[in-house]
Coordinates of C-alpha atoms and ligand atoms in Angstrom, one line a residue:
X867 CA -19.3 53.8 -109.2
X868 CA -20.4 53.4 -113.2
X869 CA -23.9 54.1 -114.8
X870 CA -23.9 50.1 -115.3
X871 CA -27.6 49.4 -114.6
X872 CA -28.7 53.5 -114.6
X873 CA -32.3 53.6 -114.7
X874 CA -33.0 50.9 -112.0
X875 CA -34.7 51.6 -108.6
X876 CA -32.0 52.8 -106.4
X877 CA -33.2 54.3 -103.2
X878 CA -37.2 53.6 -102.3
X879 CA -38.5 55.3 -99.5
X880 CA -42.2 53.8 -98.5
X881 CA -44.7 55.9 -96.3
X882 CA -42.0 56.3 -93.6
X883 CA -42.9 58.5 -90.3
X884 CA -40.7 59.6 -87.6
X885 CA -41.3 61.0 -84.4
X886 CA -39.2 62.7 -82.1
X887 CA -40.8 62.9 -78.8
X888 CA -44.4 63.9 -79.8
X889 CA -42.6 66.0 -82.6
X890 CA -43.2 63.9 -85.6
X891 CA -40.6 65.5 -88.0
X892 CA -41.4 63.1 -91.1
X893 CA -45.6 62.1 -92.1
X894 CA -45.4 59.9 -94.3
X895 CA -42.8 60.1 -97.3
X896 CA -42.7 58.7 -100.3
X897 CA -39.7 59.2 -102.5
X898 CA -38.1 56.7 -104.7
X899 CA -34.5 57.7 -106.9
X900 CA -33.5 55.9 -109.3
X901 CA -29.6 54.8 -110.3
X902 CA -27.5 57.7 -111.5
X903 CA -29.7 60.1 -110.9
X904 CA -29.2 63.4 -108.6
X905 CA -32.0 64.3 -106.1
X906 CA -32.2 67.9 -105.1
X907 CA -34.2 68.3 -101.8
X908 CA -35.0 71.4 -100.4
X909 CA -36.9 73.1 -97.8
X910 CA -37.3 75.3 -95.2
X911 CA -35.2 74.7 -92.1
X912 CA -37.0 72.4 -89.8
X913 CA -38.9 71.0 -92.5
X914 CA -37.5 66.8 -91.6
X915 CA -34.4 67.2 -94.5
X916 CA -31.6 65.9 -92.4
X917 CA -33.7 63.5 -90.4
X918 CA -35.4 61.9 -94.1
X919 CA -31.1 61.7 -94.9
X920 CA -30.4 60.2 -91.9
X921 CA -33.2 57.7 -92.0
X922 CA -32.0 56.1 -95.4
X923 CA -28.3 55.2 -93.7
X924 CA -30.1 54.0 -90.8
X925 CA -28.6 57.0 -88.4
X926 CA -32.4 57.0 -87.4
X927 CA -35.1 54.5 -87.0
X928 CA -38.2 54.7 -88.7
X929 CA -41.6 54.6 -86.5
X930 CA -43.6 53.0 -90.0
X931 CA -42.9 52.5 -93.4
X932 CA -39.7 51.3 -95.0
X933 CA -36.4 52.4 -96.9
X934 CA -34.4 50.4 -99.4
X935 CA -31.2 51.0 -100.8
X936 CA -30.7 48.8 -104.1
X937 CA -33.3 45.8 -103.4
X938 CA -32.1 45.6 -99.4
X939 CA -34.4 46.9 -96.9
X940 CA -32.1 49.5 -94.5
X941 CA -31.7 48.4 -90.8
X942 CA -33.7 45.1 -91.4
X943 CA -34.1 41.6 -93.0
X944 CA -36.9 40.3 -95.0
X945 CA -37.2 36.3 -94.0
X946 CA -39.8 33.5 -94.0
X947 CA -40.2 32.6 -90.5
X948 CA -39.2 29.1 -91.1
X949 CA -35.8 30.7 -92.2
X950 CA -35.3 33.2 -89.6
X951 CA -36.3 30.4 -87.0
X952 CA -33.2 28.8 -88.2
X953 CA -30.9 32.4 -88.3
X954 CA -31.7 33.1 -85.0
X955 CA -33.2 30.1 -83.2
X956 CA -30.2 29.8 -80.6
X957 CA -30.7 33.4 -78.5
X958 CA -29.1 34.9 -81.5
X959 CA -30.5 38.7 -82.4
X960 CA -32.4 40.1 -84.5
X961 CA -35.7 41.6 -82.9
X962 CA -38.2 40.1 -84.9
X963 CA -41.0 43.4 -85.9
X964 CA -43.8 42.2 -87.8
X965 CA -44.2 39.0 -88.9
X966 CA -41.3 38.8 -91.8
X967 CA -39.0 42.2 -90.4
X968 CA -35.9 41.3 -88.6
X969 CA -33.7 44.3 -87.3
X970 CA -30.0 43.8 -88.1
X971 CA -27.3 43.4 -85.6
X972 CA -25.0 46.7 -85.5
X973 CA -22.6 45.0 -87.5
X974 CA -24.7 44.7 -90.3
X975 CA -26.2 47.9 -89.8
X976 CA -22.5 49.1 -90.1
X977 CA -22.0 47.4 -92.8
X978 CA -24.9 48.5 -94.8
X979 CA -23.9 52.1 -94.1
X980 CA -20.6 51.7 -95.9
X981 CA -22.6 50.9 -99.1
X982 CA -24.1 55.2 -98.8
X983 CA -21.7 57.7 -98.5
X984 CA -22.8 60.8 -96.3
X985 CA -21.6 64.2 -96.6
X986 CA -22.1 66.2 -93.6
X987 CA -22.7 70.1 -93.5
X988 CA -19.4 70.7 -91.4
X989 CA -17.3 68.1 -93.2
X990 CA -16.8 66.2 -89.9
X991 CA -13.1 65.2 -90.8
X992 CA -10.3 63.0 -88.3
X993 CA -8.8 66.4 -86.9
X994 CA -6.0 64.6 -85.8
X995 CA -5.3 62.2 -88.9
X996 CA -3.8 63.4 -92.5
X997 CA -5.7 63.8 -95.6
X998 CA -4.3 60.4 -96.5
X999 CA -5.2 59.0 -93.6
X1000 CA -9.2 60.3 -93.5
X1001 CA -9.3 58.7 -96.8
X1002 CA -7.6 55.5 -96.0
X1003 CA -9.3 54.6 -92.3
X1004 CA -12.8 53.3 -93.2
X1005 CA -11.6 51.5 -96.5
X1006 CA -8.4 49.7 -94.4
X1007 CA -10.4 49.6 -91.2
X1008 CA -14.1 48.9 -92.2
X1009 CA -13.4 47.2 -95.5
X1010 CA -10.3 45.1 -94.8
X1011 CA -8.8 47.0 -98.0
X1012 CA -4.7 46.4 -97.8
X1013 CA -2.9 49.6 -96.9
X1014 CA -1.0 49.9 -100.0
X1015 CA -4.7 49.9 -102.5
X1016 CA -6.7 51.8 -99.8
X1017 CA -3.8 54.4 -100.6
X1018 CA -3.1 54.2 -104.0
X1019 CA -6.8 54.6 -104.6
X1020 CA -7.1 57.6 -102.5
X1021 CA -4.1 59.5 -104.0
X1022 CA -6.8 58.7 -107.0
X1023 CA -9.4 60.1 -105.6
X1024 CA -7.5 63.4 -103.9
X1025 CA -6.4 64.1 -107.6
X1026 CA -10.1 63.7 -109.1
X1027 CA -11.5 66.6 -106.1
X1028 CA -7.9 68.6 -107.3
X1029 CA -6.4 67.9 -104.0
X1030 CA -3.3 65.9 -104.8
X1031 CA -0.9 68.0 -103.6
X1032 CA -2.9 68.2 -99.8
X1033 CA -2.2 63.9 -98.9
X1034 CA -0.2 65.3 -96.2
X1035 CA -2.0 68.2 -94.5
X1036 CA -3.9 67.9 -91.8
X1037 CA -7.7 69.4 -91.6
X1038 CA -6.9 72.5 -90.2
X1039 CA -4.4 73.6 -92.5
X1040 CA -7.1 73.5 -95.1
X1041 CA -9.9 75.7 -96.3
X1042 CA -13.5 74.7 -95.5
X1043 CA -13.6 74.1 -99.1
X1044 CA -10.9 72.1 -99.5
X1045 CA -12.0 70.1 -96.2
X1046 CA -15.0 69.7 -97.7
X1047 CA -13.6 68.2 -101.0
X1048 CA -11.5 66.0 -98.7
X1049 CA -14.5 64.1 -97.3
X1050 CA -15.9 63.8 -100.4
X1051 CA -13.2 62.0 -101.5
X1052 CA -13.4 60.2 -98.4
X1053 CA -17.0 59.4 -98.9
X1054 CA -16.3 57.8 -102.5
X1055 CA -13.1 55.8 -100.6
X1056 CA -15.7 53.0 -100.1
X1057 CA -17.5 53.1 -103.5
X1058 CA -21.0 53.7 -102.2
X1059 CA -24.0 53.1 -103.9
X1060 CA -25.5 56.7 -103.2
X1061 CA -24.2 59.4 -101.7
X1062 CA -26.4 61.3 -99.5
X1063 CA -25.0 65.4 -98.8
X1064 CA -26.4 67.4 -95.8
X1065 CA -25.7 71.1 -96.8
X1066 CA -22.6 70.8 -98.3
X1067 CA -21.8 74.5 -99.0
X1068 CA -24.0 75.5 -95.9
X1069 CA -20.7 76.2 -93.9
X1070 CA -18.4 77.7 -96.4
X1071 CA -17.4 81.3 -97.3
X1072 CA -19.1 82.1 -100.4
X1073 CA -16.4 81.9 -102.4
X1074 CA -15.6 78.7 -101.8
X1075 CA -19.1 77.0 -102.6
X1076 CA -18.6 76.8 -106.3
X1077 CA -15.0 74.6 -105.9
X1078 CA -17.3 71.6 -103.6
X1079 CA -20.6 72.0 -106.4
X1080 CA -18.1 71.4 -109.0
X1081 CA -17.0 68.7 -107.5
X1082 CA -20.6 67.4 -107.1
X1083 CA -21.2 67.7 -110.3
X1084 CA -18.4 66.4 -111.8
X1085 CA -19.8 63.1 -109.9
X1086 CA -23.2 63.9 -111.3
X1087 CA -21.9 63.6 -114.4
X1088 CA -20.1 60.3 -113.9
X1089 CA -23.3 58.3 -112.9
X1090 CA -23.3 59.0 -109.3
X1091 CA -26.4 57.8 -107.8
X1092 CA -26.7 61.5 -105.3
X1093 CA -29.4 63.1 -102.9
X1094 CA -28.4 66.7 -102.2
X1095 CA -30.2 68.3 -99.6
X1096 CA -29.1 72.3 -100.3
X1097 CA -30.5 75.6 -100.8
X1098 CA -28.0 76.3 -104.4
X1099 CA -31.2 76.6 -106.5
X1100 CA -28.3 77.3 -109.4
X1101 CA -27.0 73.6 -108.6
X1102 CA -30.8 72.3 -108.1
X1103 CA -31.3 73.7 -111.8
X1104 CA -28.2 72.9 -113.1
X1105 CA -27.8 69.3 -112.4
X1106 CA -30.4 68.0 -110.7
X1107 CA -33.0 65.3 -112.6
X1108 CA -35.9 65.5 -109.7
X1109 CA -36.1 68.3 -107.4
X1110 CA -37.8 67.5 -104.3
X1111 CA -39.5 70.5 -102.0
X1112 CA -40.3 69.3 -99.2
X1113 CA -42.4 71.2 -95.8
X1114 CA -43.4 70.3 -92.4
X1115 CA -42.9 66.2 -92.6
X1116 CA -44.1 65.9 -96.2
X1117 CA -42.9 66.0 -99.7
X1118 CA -45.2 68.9 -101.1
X1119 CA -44.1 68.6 -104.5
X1120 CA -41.1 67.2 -107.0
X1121 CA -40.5 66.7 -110.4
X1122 CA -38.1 67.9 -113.2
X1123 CA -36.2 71.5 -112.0
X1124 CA -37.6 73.7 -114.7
X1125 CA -41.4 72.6 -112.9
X1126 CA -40.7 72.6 -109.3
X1127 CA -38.4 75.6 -109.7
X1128 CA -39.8 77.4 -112.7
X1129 CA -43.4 76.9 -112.1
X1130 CA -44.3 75.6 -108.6
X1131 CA -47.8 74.9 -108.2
X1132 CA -48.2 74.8 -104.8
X1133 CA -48.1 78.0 -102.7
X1134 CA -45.6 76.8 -100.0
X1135 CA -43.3 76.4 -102.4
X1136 CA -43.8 79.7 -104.2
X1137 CA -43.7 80.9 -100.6
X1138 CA -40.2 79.0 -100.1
X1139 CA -38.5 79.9 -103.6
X1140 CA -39.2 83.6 -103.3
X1141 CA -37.2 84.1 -100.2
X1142 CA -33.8 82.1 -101.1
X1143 CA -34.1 82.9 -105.1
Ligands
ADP972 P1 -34.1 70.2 -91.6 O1 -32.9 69.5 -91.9 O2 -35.1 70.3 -92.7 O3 -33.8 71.6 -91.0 P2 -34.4 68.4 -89.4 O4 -34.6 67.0 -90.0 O5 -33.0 68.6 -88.9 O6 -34.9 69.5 -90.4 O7 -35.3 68.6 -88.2 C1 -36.7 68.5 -88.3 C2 -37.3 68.7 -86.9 O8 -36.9 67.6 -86.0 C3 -36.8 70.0 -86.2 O9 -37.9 70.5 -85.5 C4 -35.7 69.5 -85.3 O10 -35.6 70.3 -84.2 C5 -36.3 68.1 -84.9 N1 -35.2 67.1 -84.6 C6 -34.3 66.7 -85.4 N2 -33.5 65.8 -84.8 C7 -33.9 65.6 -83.5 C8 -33.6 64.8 -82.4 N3 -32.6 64.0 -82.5 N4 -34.3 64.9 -81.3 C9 -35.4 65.8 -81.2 N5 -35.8 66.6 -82.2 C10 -35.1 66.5 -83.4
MG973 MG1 -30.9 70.0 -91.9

């Protein structure tokens, strides 16, 4: 990933709701990130974090509203019905919702998803593959990549999380930090658009939080298009360009770290940053 284009509208989120049962977990969210920025979200537990994540890869359906990822709507097709007619005229797929919305087939779904990299709280690695080979699957498999790139380019991308000398361990001869840095690397193997991290550092031993954050930042730096759901108000401060808190379903306030952090204005937040400060 490069800067090229920073500034643009990368990720718009578009009064989406989500119910789970007759728990509805996200009431209406509005959020839009723009290219190369970092997104710090955070919230108490239970709040709709992971579920507002999982909705912008499409690992959840929206009930209403609408998520795009760099100018395509996620999950679904925008076409004139004259045009869609054609696409899917012969018992092809595509449920048609709405007038113009046309749900992609899994394939594309899949497809989509390998365009936004997701970094999971418990780093959700192969246990039985290498660190080479964690890298290597989705590129070779997903992608089509040819072995030989798919591992030159994560040998790359071991040595820029300072893993070089792990290609050949296996998960569980690594530290959660380490593991952690390993599906990072993993994550950039398909040069996403955005990458989306769930709690990061939620699972590691303290001491081993700063190595992963470093490693986030460092991409930060580079351009990296991120949303970081996380409680490290340090990182939130440190490198995030909109800091988003949100509570119960909604997004109760966001804006630059030094005024959602520094001077909240609403009391939930106050509330929120006083316990984990
Ligand atoms: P957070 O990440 O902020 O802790 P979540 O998005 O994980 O919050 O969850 C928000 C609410 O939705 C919680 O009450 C959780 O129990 C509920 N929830 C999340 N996923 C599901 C699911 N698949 N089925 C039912 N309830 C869910
Ligand atoms: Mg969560």
């Amino acid at each position: 990933m490069s800067d090229a284009g920073a500034g643009r509208t990368m990720v718009d989120i578009k009064a989406v709701h989500k119910s789970f049962g007759t728990l509805e977990v996200l009431r209406g969210i509005d959020l839009e990130v723009r290219a190369g920025e970092v997104t710090v979200v955070l919230g108490p537990s239970g709040s709709g974090k992971s579920t507002l994540l999982r909705t912008i890869n499409h690992l959840e359906k929206v009930d209403s509203g609408w998520i795009s990822v760099d100018g395509s709507l996620v999950g679904y097709r925008r076409e004139s019905k004259t045009a869609a007619r054609r696409a899917f005229g012969k018992g092809g797929g595509g449920r048609r919702v709405g007038d113009k919305l046309y749900e992609l087939r899994e394939r594309e779904v899949l497809k989509q998803r390998t365009q936004i990299g997701f970094v999971f709280q418990n780093f959700n690695l192969f246990p039985h593959l290498t660190v080479l080979e964690n890298i290597t699957e989705a590129p070779v498999s997903a992608l089509k990549r040819p072995r030989k790139e798919a591992l030159d380019s994560a040998r790359k991308l071991l040595d820029r999380v300072g893993l070089a000398d792990k290609a050949d361990a296996y998960p569980k001869q690594l530290s959660g930090g380490q593991q952690q840095r390993v599906a990072i690397a993993r994550a950039l193997a398909l040069e996403p658009k955005l990458l989306l991290f769930d709690e990061p550092t939620s699972a590691l031993d303290p001491e081993l939080v700063g190595e992963v954050l470093d490693v986030i930042k460092d991409l930060a730096l580079q351009g990296t298009t991120m949303i970081v759901v996380t409680h490290e108000i340090g990182f939130a401060r440190e490198v995030a360009d909109t800091v988003v808190f949100m509570d119960d379903g909604r997004i109760v306030e966001q804006g630059a770290p030094g005024d959602v952090l520094d001077a909240p204005r609403h009391d939930r937040t106050k509330a929120f940053l006083s316990k984990v400060l």
